[in-house]
PDB file of C-alpha atoms in Angstrom:
ATOM      1  CA  UNK T 262       0.000   0.000   0.000  1.00  0.00           C
ATOM      2  CA  UNK T 263       1.176   3.504  -0.880  1.00  0.00           C
ATOM      3  CA  UNK T 264      -0.493   6.524   0.689  1.00  0.00           C
ATOM      4  CA  UNK T 265      -0.337   9.793  -1.212  1.00  0.00           C
ATOM      5  CA  UNK T 266      -1.057  13.299   0.050  1.00  0.00           C
ATOM      6  CA  UNK T 267      -1.271  16.217  -2.379  1.00  0.00           C
ATOM      7  CA  UNK T 268      -1.093  19.942  -1.738  1.00  0.00           C
ATOM      8  CA  UNK T 269      -0.671  23.177  -3.660  1.00  0.00           C
ATOM      9  CA  UNK T 270      -3.812  23.569  -5.720  1.00  0.00           C
ATOM     10  CA  UNK T 271      -5.666  26.839  -5.979  1.00  0.00           C
ATOM     11  CA  UNK T 272      -7.045  29.500  -8.267  1.00  0.00           C
ATOM     12  CA  UNK T 273      -4.979  31.547 -10.683  1.00  0.00           C
ATOM     13  CA  UNK T 274      -5.499  33.723 -13.722  1.00  0.00           C
ATOM     14  CA  UNK T 275      -4.619  32.597 -17.208  1.00  0.00           C
ATOM     15  CA  UNK T 276      -0.858  32.796 -17.747  1.00  0.00           C
ATOM     16  CA  UNK T 277      -0.107  32.269 -14.084  1.00  0.00           C
ATOM     17  CA  UNK T 278       1.772  29.503 -12.302  1.00  0.00           C
ATOM     18  CA  UNK T 279       1.108  26.935  -9.592  1.00  0.00           C
ATOM     19  CA  UNK T 280       3.184  24.191  -8.001  1.00  0.00           C
ATOM     20  CA  UNK T 281       1.638  20.955  -6.818  1.00  0.00           C
ATOM     21  CA  UNK T 282       3.304  18.672  -4.286  1.00  0.00           C
ATOM     22  CA  UNK T 283       2.685  15.071  -3.300  1.00  0.00           C
ATOM     23  CA  UNK T 284       4.260  13.063  -0.501  1.00  0.00           C
ATOM     24  CA  UNK T 285       4.243   9.265  -0.719  1.00  0.00           C
ATOM     25  CA  UNK T 286       4.459   6.894   2.249  1.00  0.00           C
ATOM     26  CA  UNK T 287       7.155   4.884   0.437  1.00  0.00           C
ATOM     27  CA  UNK T 288       9.448   5.216  -2.601  1.00  0.00           C
ATOM     28  CA  UNK T 289       7.506   3.824  -5.543  1.00  0.00           C
ATOM     29  CA  UNK T 290       9.309   3.437  -8.876  1.00  0.00           C
ATOM     30  CA  UNK T 291       6.579   5.273 -10.756  1.00  0.00           C
ATOM     31  CA  UNK T 292       4.861   8.461  -9.681  1.00  0.00           C
ATOM     32  CA  UNK T 293       2.709  10.756 -11.745  1.00  0.00           C
ATOM     33  CA  UNK T 294       0.030  13.393 -12.053  1.00  0.00           C
ATOM     34  CA  UNK T 295      -3.387  12.901 -13.578  1.00  0.00           C
ATOM     35  CA  UNK T 296      -6.328  15.274 -13.890  1.00  0.00           C
ATOM     36  CA  UNK T 297     -10.056  15.133 -14.377  1.00  0.00           C
ATOM     37  CA  UNK T 298     -12.174  18.032 -15.551  1.00  0.00           C
ATOM     38  CA  UNK T 299     -15.967  18.093 -15.020  1.00  0.00           C
ATOM     39  CA  UNK T 300     -17.712  15.858 -17.521  1.00  0.00           C
ATOM     40  CA  UNK T 301     -14.451  14.435 -18.848  1.00  0.00           C
ATOM     41  CA  UNK T 302     -12.461  11.278 -18.268  1.00  0.00           C
ATOM     42  CA  UNK T 303      -9.345  11.273 -16.160  1.00  0.00           C
ATOM     43  CA  UNK T 304      -6.204  11.841 -18.225  1.00  0.00           C
ATOM     44  CA  UNK T 305      -2.506  11.491 -17.624  1.00  0.00           C
ATOM     45  CA  UNK T 306      -0.552  14.732 -17.296  1.00  0.00           C
ATOM     46  CA  UNK T 307       3.021  13.672 -16.507  1.00  0.00           C
ATOM     47  CA  UNK T 308       4.881  10.688 -15.053  1.00  0.00           C
ATOM     48  CA  UNK T 309       8.361  10.005 -13.768  1.00  0.00           C
ATOM     49  CA  UNK T 310      10.473   7.117 -12.549  1.00  0.00           C
ATOM     50  CA  UNK T 311      12.703   7.277  -9.488  1.00  0.00           C
ATOM     51  CA  UNK T 312      15.636   7.931 -11.833  1.00  0.00           C
ATOM     52  CA  UNK T 313      13.869  10.816 -13.582  1.00  0.00           C
ATOM     53  CA  UNK T 314      12.633   9.327 -16.843  1.00  0.00           C
ATOM     54  CA  UNK T 315       9.603  11.475 -17.623  1.00  0.00           C
ATOM     55  CA  UNK T 316       6.605  11.498 -19.930  1.00  0.00           C
ATOM     56  CA  UNK T 317       4.223  14.374 -20.638  1.00  0.00           C
ATOM     57  CA  UNK T 318       0.843  14.780 -22.265  1.00  0.00           C
ATOM     58  CA  UNK T 319       1.120  16.789 -25.478  1.00  0.00           C
ATOM     59  CA  UNK T 320      -1.197  19.431 -24.057  1.00  0.00           C
ATOM     60  CA  UNK T 321       1.235  20.344 -21.263  1.00  0.00           C
ATOM     61  CA  UNK T 322       4.640  19.900 -22.910  1.00  0.00           C
ATOM     62  CA  UNK T 323       6.775  23.001 -22.530  1.00  0.00           C
ATOM     63  CA  UNK T 324       4.528  24.397 -19.786  1.00  0.00           C
ATOM     64  CA  UNK T 325       4.551  21.780 -17.002  1.00  0.00           C
ATOM     65  CA  UNK T 326       7.553  20.149 -15.334  1.00  0.00           C
ATOM     66  CA  UNK T 327       7.401  17.032 -13.180  1.00  0.00           C
ATOM     67  CA  UNK T 328      10.163  16.317 -10.655  1.00  0.00           C
ATOM     68  CA  UNK T 329      10.945  14.223  -7.586  1.00  0.00           C
ATOM     69  CA  UNK T 330      12.840  15.020  -4.420  1.00  0.00           C
ATOM     70  CA  UNK T 331      14.141  12.332  -2.025  1.00  0.00           C
ATOM     71  CA  UNK T 332      12.336   9.709  -4.153  1.00  0.00           C
ATOM     72  CA  UNK T 333       9.042  10.039  -2.256  1.00  0.00           C
ATOM     73  CA  UNK T 334       8.114  13.686  -2.871  1.00  0.00           C
ATOM     74  CA  UNK T 335       6.653  14.578  -6.242  1.00  0.00           C
ATOM     75  CA  UNK T 336       6.148  18.013  -7.736  1.00  0.00           C
ATOM     76  CA  UNK T 337       4.369  19.480 -10.723  1.00  0.00           C
ATOM     77  CA  UNK T 338       5.425  22.982 -11.708  1.00  0.00           C
ATOM     78  CA  UNK T 339       2.704  24.446 -13.900  1.00  0.00           C
ATOM     79  CA  UNK T 340       3.484  27.582 -15.890  1.00  0.00           C
ATOM     80  CA  UNK T 341       1.547  29.484 -18.536  1.00  0.00           C
ATOM     81  CA  UNK T 342      -1.676  28.032 -17.208  1.00  0.00           C
ATOM     82  CA  UNK T 343      -4.762  28.065 -19.411  1.00  0.00           C
ATOM     83  CA  UNK T 344      -8.462  27.825 -18.534  1.00  0.00           C
ATOM     84  CA  UNK T 345      -8.501  24.347 -20.097  1.00  0.00           C
ATOM     85  CA  UNK T 346      -6.047  23.224 -17.388  1.00  0.00           C
ATOM     86  CA  UNK T 347      -8.843  23.600 -14.835  1.00  0.00           C
ATOM     87  CA  UNK T 348      -9.385  20.197 -13.215  1.00  0.00           C
ATOM     88  CA  UNK T 349      -9.017  18.089 -10.121  1.00  0.00           C
ATOM     89  CA  UNK T 350      -5.384  16.962 -10.108  1.00  0.00           C
ATOM     90  CA  UNK T 351      -4.440  13.587  -8.635  1.00  0.00           C
ATOM     91  CA  UNK T 352      -1.088  12.257  -7.557  1.00  0.00           C
ATOM     92  CA  UNK T 353      -0.593   8.591  -8.445  1.00  0.00           C
ATOM     93  CA  UNK T 354       1.955   5.856  -7.835  1.00  0.00           C
ATOM     94  CA  UNK T 355       2.871   2.327  -8.824  1.00  0.00           C
ATOM     95  CA  UNK T 356       5.127  -0.024  -6.874  1.00  0.00           C
ATOM     96  CA  UNK T 357       4.692  -3.011  -9.189  1.00  0.00           C
ATOM     97  CA  UNK T 358       6.135  -1.638 -12.454  1.00  0.00           C
ATOM     98  CA  UNK T 359       9.844  -1.107 -13.082  1.00  0.00           C
ATOM     99  CA  UNK T 360      10.018  -0.136 -16.744  1.00  0.00           C
ATOM    100  CA  UNK T 361      12.150   2.566 -18.336  1.00  0.00           C
ATOM    101  CA  UNK T 362       9.117   4.868 -18.289  1.00  0.00           C
ATOM    102  CA  UNK T 363       5.729   4.724 -16.591  1.00  0.00           C
ATOM    103  CA  UNK T 364       2.648   4.250 -18.798  1.00  0.00           C
ATOM    104  CA  UNK T 365      -0.653   5.518 -17.451  1.00  0.00           C
ATOM    105  CA  UNK T 366      -2.077   2.007 -17.068  1.00  0.00           C
ATOM    106  CA  UNK T 367       0.360   0.928 -14.338  1.00  0.00           C
ATOM    107  CA  UNK T 368      -0.809   3.364 -11.684  1.00  0.00           C
ATOM    108  CA  UNK T 369      -2.894   1.836  -8.908  1.00  0.00           C
ATOM    109  CA  UNK T 370      -2.536   4.191  -5.949  1.00  0.00           C
ATOM    110  CA  UNK T 371      -4.209   7.588  -5.888  1.00  0.00           C
ATOM    111  CA  UNK T 372      -4.268  10.668  -3.727  1.00  0.00           C
ATOM    112  CA  UNK T 373      -7.406  12.518  -2.742  1.00  0.00           C
ATOM    113  CA  UNK T 374      -6.979  15.193  -5.405  1.00  0.00           C
ATOM    114  CA  UNK T 375      -6.324  18.925  -5.346  1.00  0.00           C
ATOM    115  CA  UNK T 376      -8.333  21.464  -7.332  1.00  0.00           C
ATOM    116  CA  UNK T 377      -6.706  23.751  -9.884  1.00  0.00           C
ATOM    117  CA  UNK T 378      -8.858  26.522 -11.326  1.00  0.00           C
ATOM    118  CA  UNK T 379      -7.606  28.843 -14.061  1.00  0.00           C
ATOM    119  CA  UNK T 380      -9.714  31.866 -14.948  1.00  0.00           C
ATOM    120  CA  UNK T 381      -9.514  33.788 -18.204  1.00  0.00           C
TER     121      UNK T 381
END
């Protein structure tokens, strides 16, 4: 079992920045961020392995940066935010996958979510 606790959501105007944080109860190989907007399915935003191999959704490339500190603390730096980034953001982890990168399907542990709202 991996427990995840997120923090750092909030409201910001378009073009602004936010930083999300997530602390895990262990050091899972894969950690990532997902989001779900009202009326839409949950989608992957960014993932990373313990060694820093990352993946990003096309919609956030060049604007968001995922990173890890001490292996169990995950961050998502979000710059140039757009109204379409508004969603509930979830931290996720997998301790059963050890690939070179972390595909969305391997994540089985989820945080409670933190709301990000971007106004135009």
